[in-house]
Short mmCIF file of C-alpha atoms in Angstrom, two decimals:
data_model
loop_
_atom_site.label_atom_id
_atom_site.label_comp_id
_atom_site.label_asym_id
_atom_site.label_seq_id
_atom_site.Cartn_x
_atom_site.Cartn_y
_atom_site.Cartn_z
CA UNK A 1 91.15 92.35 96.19
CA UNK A 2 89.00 95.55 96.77
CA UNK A 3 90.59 99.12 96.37
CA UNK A 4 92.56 100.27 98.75
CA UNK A 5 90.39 102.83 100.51
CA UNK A 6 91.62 106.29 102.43
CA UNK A 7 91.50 107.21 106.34
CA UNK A 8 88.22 108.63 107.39
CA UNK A 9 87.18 112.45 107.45
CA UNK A 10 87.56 112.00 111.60
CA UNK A 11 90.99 110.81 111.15
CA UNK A 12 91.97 113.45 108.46
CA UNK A 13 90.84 116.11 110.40
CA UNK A 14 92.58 114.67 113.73
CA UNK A 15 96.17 114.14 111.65
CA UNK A 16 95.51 118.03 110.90
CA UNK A 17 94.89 118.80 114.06
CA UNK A 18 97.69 116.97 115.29
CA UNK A 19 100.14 118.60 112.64
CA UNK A 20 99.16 121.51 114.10
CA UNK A 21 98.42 125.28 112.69
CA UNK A 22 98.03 124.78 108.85
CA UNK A 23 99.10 125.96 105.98
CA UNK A 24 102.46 124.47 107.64
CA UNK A 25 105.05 125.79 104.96
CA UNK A 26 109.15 124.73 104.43
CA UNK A 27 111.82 124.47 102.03
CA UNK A 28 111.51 121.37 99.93
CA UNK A 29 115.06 120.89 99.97
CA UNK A 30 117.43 121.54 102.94
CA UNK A 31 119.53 124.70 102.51
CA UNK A 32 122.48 122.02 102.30
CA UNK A 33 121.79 120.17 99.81
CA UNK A 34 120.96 123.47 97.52
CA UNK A 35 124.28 124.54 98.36
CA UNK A 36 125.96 121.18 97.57
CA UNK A 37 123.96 121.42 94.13
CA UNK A 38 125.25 124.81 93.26
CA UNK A 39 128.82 124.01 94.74
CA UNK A 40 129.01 121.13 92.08
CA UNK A 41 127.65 123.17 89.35
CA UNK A 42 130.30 125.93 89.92
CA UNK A 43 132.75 123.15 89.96
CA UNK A 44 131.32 121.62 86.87
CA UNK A 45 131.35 125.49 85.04
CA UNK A 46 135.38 125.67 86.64
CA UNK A 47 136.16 122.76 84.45
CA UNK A 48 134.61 123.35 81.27
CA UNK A 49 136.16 126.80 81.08
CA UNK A 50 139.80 125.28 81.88
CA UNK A 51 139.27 123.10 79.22
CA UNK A 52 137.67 125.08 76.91
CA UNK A 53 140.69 127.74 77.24
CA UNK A 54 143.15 124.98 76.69
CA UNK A 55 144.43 123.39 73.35
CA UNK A 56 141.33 120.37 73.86
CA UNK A 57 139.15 123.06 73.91
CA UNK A 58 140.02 124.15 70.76
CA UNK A 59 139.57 120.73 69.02
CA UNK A 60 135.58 120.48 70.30
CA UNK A 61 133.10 120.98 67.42
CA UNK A 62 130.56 123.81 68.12
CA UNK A 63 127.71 121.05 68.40
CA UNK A 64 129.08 119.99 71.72
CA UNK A 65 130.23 122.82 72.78
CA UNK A 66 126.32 124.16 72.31
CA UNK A 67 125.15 120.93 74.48
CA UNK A 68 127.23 121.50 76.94
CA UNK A 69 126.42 124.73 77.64
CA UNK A 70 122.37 123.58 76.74
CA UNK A 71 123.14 120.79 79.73
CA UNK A 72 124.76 123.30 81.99
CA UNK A 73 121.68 126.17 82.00
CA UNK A 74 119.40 122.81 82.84
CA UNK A 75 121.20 122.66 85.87
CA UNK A 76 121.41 125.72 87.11
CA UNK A 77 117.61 126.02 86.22
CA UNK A 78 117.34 123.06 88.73
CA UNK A 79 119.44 124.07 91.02
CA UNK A 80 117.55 127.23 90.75
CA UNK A 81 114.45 125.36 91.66
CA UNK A 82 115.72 123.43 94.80
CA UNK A 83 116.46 126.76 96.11
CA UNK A 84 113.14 128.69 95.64
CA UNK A 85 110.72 125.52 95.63
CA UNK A 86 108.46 125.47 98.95
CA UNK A 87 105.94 122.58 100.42
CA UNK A 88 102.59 123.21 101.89
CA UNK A 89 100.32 121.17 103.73
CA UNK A 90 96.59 122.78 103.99
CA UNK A 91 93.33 121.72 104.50
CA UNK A 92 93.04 120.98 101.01
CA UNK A 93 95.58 118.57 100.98
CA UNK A 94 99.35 118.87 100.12
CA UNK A 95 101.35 121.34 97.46
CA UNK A 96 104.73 122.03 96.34
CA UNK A 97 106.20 124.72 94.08
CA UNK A 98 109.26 123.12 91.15
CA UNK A 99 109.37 123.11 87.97
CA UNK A 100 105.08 122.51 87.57
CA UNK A 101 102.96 122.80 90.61
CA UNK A 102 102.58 119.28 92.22
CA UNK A 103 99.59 119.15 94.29
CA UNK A 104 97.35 116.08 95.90
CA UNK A 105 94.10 116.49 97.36
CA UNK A 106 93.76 114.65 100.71
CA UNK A 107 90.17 112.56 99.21
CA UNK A 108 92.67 112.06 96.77
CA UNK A 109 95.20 109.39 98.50
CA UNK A 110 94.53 106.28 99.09
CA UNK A 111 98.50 105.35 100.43
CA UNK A 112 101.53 107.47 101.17
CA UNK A 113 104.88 106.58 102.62
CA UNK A 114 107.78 108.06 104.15
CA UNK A 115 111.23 107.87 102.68
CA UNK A 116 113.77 109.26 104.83
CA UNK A 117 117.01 109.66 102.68
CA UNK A 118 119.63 111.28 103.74
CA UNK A 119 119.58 114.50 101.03
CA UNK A 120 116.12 115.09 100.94
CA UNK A 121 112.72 113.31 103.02
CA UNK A 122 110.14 112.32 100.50
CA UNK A 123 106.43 111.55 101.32
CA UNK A 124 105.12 109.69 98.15
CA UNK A 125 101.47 109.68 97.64
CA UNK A 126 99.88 107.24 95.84
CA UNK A 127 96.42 108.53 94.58
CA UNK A 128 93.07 107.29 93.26
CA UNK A 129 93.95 107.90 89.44
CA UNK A 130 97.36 105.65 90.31
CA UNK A 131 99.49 108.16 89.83
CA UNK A 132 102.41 108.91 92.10
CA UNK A 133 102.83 112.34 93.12
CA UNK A 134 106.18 112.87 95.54
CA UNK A 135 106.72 115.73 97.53
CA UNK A 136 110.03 116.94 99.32
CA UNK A 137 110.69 117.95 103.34
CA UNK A 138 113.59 121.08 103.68
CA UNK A 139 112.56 121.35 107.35
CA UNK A 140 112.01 118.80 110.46
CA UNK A 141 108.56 120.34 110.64
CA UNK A 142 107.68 119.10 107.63
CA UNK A 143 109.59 115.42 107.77
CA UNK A 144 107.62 114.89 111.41
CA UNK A 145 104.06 115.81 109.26
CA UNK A 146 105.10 113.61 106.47
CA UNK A 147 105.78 110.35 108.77
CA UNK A 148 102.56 110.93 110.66
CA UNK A 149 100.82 111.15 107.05
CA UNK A 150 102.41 108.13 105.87
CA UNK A 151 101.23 106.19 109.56
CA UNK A 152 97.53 107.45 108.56
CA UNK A 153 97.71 106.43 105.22
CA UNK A 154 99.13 103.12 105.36
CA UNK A 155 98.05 100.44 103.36
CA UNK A 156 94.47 98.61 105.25
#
């Protein structure tokens, strides 16, 4: 089976035209799921210090207690990063800002496809080193880029 092979310069540059002004920049995640996120990690926060204030509380050895709040600052580091994280599609190819920089050249991809779920649109590319690189859509602008990607980058 020969290697899946990637559009043609022609076609890139006519899905970038077709995008429309680049860089085209958006929230990775939409504003409702961050707030969803933090909502639950309040709620999670709420319960611990109930419980820790209460006679259970009392009973917890320091080890957990020290995990739990270890477990806790991970997610509000997350959380922190849904919020602030941002998508870009240039020229170059695609970027997004989390945790590490995730980036994909366009020469790079050889398929990518669309995954609309209902918290967060994903555009998965796979690349010519086989890695996987996903990046998220916060914004309808960048969902409608993403699905006309994934249509130029289907498998041939």
């Amino acid at each position: 089976m020969p290697a899946a092979r990637g559009p043609s310069e022609g076609e890139r540059r006519a899905l970038l035209a077709e995008i429309g002004p680049l860089p085209l920049e958006g929230r990775a995640w939409p504003r409702w799921v961050v707030l969803l996120a933090w909502l639950v990690l309040a709620l999670v926060v709420l319960r611990l210090v109930l419980t820790a204030a209460g006679p259970a509380g009392q009973a917890v050895s320091t080890a957990v207690k020290a995990s739990l709040t270890l477990c806790v600052a991970g997610l509000a580091v997350l959380a922190g990063y849904m919020q602030v994280s941002v998508t870009r599609i240039t020229e170059q190819g695609i970027e997004q800002s989390w945790l590490g920089r995730r980036a994909v050249q366009w020469h790079d991809i050889t398929f990518a496809k669309f995954i609309p779920l209902i918290a967060s649109k994903k555009l998965i590319c796979f690349t010519t080193r086989g890695r996987p690189v996903t990046f998220q859509a916060g914004s309808r602008e960048l969902e409608i880029a993403f699905a006309r990607i994934a249509l130029l980058y289907r498998r041939r």
